[in-house]
Short mmCIF file of C-alpha atoms in Angstrom, two decimals:
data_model
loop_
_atom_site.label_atom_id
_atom_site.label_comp_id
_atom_site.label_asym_id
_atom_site.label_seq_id
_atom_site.Cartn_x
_atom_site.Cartn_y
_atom_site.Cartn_z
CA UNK A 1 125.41 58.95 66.01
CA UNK A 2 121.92 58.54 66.50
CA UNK A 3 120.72 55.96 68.80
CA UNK A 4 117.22 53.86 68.15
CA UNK A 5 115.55 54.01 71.64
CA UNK A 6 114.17 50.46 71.12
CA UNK A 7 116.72 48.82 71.04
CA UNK A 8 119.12 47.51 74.09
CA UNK A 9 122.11 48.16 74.81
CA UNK A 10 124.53 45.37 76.42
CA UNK A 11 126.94 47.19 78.38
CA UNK A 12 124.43 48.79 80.54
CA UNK A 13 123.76 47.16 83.97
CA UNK A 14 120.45 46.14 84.03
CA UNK A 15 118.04 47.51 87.21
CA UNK A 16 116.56 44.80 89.83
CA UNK A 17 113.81 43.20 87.19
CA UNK A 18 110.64 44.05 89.32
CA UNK A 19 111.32 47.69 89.22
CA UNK A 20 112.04 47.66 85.83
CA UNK A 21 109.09 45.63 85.18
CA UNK A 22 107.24 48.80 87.57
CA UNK A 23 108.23 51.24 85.71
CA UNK A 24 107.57 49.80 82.26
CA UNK A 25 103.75 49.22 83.69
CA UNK A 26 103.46 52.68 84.72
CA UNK A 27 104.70 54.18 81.64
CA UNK A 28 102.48 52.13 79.52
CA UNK A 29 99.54 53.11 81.51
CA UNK A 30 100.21 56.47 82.21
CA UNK A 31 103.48 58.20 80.00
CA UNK A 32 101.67 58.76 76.54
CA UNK A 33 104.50 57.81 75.32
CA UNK A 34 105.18 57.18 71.62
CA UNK A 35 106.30 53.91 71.27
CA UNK A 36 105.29 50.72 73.29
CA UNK A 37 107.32 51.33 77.00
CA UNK A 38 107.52 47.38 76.97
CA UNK A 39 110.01 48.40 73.53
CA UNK A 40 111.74 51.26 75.06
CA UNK A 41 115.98 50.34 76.14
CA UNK A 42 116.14 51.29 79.81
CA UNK A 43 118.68 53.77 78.87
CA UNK A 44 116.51 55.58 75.94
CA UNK A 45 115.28 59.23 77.09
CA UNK A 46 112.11 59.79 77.81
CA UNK A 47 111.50 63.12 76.97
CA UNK A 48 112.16 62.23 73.62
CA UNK A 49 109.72 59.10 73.53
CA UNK A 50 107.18 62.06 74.49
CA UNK A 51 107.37 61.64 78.23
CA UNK A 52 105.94 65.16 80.10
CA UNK A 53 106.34 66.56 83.41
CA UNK A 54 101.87 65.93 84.30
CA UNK A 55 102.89 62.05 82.95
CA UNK A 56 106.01 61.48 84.99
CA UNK A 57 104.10 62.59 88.32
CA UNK A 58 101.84 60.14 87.22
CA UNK A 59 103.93 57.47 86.26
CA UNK A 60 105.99 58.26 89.60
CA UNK A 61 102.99 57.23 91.60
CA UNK A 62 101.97 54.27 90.38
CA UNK A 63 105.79 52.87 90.52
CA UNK A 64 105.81 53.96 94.66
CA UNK A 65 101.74 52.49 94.70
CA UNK A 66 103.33 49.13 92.84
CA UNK A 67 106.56 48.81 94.80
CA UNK A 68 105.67 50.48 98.07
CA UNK A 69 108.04 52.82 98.35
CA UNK A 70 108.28 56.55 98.14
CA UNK A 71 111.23 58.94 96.20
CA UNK A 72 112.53 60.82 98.47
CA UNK A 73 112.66 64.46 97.89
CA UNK A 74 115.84 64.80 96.85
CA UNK A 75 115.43 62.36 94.08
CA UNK A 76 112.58 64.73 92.39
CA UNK A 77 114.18 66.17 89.74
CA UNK A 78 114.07 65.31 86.11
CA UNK A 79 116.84 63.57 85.04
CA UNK A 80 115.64 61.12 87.64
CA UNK A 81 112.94 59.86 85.62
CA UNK A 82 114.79 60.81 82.24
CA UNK A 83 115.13 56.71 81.55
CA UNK A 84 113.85 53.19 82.87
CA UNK A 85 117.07 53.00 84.40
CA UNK A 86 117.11 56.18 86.15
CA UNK A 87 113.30 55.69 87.55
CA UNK A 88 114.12 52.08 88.38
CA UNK A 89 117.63 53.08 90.40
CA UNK A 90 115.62 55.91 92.50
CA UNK A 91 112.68 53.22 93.31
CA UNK A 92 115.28 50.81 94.42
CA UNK A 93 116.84 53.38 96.24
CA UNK A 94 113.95 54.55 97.68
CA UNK A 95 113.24 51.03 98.99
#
């Protein structure tokens, strides 16, 4: 079953709002993505929405500029920035 990546889904947890709020300002300034990021459900993949690898090191540092904080290494992979949730989760973790 297809899934429409605008729209929410209630029985996932949703991440701190700030960081979530982060991330959707860094994707809509710098993921080219396809649809409006404020639109996008935290768990909708990014790839798909027309995220790319030169975006999400991009939209990685302006979420640790925003919140401060830095991913740690071992959080640099892709599936960590695969969703809002995922990218919100690391930056929390990272805090």
């Amino acid at each position: 079953m297809h899934q429409d990546p605008t729209s929410a889904s209630p029985s996932v947890a949703l991440a701190a709002p700030r960081a979530e709020q982060a991330v959707r300002r860094a994707l809509a300034e710098h993921g080219h993505l396809s649809v409006d990021a404020s639109d996008v459900a935290s768990i909708a993949d990014l790839y798909v929405l027309g995220l790319t690898s030169h975006a999400t090191v991009n939209v990685m540092l302006a979420v640790e500029d925003e919140l401060d904080v830095e991913f740690p290494d071992a959080l640099l992979h892709r599936s960590t920035f695969a969703t809002i949730e995922s990218i919100a989760a690391a930056a929390e973790a990272a805090a």
